[in-house]
Short mmCIF file of C-alpha atoms in Angstrom, two decimals:
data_model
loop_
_atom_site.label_atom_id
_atom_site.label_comp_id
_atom_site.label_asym_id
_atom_site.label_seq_id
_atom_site.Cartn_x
_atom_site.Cartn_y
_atom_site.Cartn_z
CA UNK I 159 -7.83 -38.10 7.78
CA UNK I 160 -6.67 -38.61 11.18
CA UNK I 161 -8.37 -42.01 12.22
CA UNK I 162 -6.72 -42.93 8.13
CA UNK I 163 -3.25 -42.56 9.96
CA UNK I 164 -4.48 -44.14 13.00
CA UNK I 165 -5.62 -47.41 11.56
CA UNK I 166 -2.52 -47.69 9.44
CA UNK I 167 -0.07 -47.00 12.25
CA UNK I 168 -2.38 -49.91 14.10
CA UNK I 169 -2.34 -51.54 11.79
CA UNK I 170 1.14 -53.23 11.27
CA UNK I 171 1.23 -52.82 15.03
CA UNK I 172 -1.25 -55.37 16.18
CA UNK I 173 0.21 -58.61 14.82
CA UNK I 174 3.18 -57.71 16.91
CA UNK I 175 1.04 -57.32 20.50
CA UNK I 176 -0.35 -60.33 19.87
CA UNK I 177 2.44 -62.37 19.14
CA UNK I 178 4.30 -60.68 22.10
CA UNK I 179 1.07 -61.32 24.30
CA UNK I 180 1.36 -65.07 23.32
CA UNK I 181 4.81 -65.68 23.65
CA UNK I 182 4.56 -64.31 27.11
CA UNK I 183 1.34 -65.78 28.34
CA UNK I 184 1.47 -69.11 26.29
CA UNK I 185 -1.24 -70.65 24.21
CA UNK I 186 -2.39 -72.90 27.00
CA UNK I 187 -2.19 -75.88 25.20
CA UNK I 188 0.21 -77.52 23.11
CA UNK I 189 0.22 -76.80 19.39
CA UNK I 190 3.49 -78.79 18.86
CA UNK I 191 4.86 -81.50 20.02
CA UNK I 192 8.59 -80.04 19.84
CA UNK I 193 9.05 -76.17 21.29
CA UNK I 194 11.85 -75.81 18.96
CA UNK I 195 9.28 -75.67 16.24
CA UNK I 196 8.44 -71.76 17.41
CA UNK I 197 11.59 -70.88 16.51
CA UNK I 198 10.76 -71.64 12.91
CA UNK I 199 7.58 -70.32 13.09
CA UNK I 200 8.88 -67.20 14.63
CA UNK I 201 12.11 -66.87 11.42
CA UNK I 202 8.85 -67.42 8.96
CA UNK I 203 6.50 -64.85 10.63
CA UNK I 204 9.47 -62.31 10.74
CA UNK I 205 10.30 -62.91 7.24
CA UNK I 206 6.77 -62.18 6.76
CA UNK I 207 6.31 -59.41 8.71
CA UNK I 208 9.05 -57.44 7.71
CA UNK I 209 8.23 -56.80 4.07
CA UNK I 210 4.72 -56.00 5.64
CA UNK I 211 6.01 -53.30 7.94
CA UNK I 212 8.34 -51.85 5.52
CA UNK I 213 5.35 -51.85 2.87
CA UNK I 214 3.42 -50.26 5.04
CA UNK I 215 5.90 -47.65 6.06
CA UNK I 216 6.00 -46.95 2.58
CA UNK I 217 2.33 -46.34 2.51
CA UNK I 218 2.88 -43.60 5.33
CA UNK I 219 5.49 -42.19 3.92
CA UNK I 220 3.60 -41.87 0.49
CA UNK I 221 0.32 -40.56 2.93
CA UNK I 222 3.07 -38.04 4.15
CA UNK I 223 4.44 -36.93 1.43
CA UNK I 224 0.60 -35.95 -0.14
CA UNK I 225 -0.41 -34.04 2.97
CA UNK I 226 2.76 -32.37 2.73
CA UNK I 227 2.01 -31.70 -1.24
CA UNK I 228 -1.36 -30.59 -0.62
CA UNK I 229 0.05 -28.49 2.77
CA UNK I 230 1.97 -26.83 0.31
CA UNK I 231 -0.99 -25.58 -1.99
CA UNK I 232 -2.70 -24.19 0.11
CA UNK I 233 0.44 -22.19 1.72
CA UNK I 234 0.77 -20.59 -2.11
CA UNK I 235 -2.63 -20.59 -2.59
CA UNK I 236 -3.22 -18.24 0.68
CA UNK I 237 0.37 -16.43 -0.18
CA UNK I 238 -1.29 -15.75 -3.62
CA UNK I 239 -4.42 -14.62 -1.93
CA UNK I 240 -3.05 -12.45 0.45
CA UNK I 241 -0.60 -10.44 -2.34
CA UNK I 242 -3.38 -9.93 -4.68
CA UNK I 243 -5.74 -8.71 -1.73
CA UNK I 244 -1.99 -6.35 -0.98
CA UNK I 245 -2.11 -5.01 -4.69
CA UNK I 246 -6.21 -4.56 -4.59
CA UNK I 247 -5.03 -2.67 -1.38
CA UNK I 248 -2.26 -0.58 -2.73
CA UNK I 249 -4.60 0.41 -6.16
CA UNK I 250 -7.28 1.69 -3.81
CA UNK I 251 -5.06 3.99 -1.94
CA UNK I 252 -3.50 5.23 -5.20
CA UNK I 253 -6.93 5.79 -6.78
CA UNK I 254 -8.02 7.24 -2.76
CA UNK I 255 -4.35 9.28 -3.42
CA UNK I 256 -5.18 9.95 -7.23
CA UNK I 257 -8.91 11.65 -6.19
CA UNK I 258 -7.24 13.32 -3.55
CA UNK I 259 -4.90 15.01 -5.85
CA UNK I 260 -7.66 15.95 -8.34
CA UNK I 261 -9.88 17.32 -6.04
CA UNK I 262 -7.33 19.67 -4.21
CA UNK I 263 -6.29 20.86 -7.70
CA UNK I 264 -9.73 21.68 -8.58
CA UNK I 265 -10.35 23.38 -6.21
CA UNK I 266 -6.83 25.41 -6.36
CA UNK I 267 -7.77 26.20 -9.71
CA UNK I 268 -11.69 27.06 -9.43
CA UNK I 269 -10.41 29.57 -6.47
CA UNK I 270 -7.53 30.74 -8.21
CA UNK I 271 -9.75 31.64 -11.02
CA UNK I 272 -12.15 33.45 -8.51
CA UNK I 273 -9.60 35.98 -7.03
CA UNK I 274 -8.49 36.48 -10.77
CA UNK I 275 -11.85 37.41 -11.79
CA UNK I 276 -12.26 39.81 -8.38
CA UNK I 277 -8.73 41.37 -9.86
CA UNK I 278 -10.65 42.10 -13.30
CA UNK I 279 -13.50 43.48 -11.60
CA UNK I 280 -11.89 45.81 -9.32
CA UNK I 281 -9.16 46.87 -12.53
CA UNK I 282 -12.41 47.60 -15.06
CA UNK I 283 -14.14 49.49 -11.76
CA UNK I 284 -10.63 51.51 -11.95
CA UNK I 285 -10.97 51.93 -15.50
CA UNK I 286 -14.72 53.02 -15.70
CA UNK I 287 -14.02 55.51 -12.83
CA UNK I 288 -10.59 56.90 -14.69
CA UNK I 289 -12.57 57.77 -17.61
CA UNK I 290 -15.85 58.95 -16.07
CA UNK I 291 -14.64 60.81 -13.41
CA UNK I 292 -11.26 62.24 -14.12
CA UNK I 293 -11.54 61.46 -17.72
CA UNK I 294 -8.06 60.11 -18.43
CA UNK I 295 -7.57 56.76 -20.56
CA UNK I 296 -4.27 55.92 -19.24
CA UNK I 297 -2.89 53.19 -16.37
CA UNK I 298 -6.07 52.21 -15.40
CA UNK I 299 -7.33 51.27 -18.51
CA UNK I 300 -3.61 49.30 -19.10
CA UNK I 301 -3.70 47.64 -16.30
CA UNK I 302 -7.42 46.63 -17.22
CA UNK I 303 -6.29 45.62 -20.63
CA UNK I 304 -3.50 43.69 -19.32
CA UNK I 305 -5.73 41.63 -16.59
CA UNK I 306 -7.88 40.28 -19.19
CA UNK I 307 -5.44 39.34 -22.01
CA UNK I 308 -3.79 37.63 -19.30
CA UNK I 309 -6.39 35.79 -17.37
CA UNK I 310 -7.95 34.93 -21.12
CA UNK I 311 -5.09 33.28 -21.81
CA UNK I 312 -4.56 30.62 -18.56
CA UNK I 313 -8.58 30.46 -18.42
CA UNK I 314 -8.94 27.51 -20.36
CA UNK I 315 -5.98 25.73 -18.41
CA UNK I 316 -8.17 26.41 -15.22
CA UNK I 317 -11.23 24.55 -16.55
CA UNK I 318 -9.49 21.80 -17.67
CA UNK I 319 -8.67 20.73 -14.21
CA UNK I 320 -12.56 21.47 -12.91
CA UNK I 321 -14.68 17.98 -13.25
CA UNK I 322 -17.58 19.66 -11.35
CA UNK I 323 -20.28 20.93 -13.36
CA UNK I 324 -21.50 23.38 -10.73
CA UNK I 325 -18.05 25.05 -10.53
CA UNK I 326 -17.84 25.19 -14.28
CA UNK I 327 -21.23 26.58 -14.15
CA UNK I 328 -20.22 29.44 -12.24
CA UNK I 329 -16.45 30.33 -13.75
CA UNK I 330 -19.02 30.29 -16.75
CA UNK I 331 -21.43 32.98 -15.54
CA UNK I 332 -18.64 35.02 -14.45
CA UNK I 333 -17.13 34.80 -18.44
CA UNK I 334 -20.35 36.00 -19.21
CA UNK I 335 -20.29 39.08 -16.41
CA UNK I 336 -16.79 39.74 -17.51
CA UNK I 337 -17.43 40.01 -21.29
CA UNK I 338 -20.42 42.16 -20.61
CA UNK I 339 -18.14 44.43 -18.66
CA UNK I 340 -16.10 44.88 -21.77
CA UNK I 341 -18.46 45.59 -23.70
CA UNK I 342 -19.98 48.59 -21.21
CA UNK I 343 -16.60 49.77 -20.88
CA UNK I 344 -16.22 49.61 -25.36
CA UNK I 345 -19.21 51.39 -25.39
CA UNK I 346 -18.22 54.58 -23.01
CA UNK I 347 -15.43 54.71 -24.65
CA UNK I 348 -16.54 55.18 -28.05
CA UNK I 349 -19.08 57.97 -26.69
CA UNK I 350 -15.89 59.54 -24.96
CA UNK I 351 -14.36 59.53 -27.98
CA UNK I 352 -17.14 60.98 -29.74
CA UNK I 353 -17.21 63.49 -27.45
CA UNK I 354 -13.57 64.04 -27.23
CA UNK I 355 -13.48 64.53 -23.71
CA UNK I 356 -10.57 62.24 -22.64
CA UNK I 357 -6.96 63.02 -21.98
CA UNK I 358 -4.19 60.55 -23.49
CA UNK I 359 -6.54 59.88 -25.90
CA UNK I 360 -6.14 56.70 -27.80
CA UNK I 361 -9.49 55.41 -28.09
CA UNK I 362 -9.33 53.69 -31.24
CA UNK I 363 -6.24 51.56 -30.46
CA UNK I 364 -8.15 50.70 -26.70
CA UNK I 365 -11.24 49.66 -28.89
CA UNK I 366 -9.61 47.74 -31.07
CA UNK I 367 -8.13 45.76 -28.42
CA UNK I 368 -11.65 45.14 -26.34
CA UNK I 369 -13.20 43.86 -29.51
CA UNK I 370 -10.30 41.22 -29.82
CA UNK I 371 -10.38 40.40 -25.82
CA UNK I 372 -14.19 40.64 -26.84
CA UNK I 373 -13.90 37.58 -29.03
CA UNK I 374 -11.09 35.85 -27.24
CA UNK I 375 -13.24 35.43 -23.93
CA UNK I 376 -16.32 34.71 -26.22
CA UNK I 377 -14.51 31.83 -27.94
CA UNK I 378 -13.24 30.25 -24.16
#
């Protein structure tokens, strides 16, 4: 492209060196017989010569004006470029941002439903010792009663948020631990009630309720 501009910058160039190098040197012999003759020779040549140079000046500014067309797309061809590599960019942090987020809820939610499953345990421990030991159904057993209708009903809202199958797999086997400490605790106290050997006695209400926490945790 370069030695294209070159040889038409030379181009229009040379004639005029080498009629300036003859004028000033001289032919060395005589062409014509009258000097005066040049003069015409020189108004023809220029007459000549200047369309020439102004056609070719048209040629480089033509030649310029393509570069500069072709200058130009690539400049929005790289500007394009370079704003869709900013977008790609921007959507990988938000979908870096976006796992981000979903793993620190999961993981919120899979230990928040860990302590409330230790709170269940250690209320039904409560309750099993209430009625065993000092053999009283009373805030124990509520408070028991109360833990699992609660956690029964935000349980589902906890899993929904857990993608890993190993963590579901183990708020799972802890369902399972939980419902089988209902039904242990259904089971004492329909023998206590048998029996008759608990104060506050309301038994049949209490039972009534495990079998529907029973089925509600069953159903999760």
């Amino acid at each position: 492209m370069k030695k294209r501009m070159i040889f038409l910058l030379a181009l229009p160039l040379a004639p005029v060196v080498i009629l300036i190098t003859l004028y000033d040197i001289g032919p060395g012999i005589s062409i014509v017989e009258n000097p005066s003759s040049w003069g015409s020779f020189g108004s023809f040549f220029g007459g000549v010569l200047g369309p020439l140079l102004a056609y070719f000046s048209l040629i480089g500014v033509g030649f310029t004006l393509s570069e500069q067309s072709r200058s130009n797309k690539i400049s929005d061809k790289s500007r394009k470029d370079s704003l869709e590599l900013s977008l790609q960019v921007e959507n990988m942090k938000s979908a870096r941002l976006k796992d981000t987020q979903m793993y620190d809820d999961q993981n919120q939610a899979f230990n928040l439903a860990l302590k409330e499953f230790d709170f269940i345990n250690e209320a039904g421990n409560s309750a099993f010792q209430s009625i065993s030991q000092n053999h009283i159904l009373g805030a124990e057993n509520d408070r028991f009663l109360w833990q699992l209708d609660s956690f029964s009903s935000v349980f589902s809202s906890i899993t929904i948020l857990i993608y890993c199958k190993k963590k579901l797999e183990v708020l799972m086997g802890y369902k399972e631990k939980v419902i089988a400490q209902m039904k242990l605790y259904k089971h004492n106290l329909e023998v206590k009630s048998i029996q008759k050997t608990l104060h506050y006695n309301n038994c049949v209400e209490t039972i009534a309720e495990l079998n529907r926490l029973i089925k509600k945790f069953e159903g999760l």
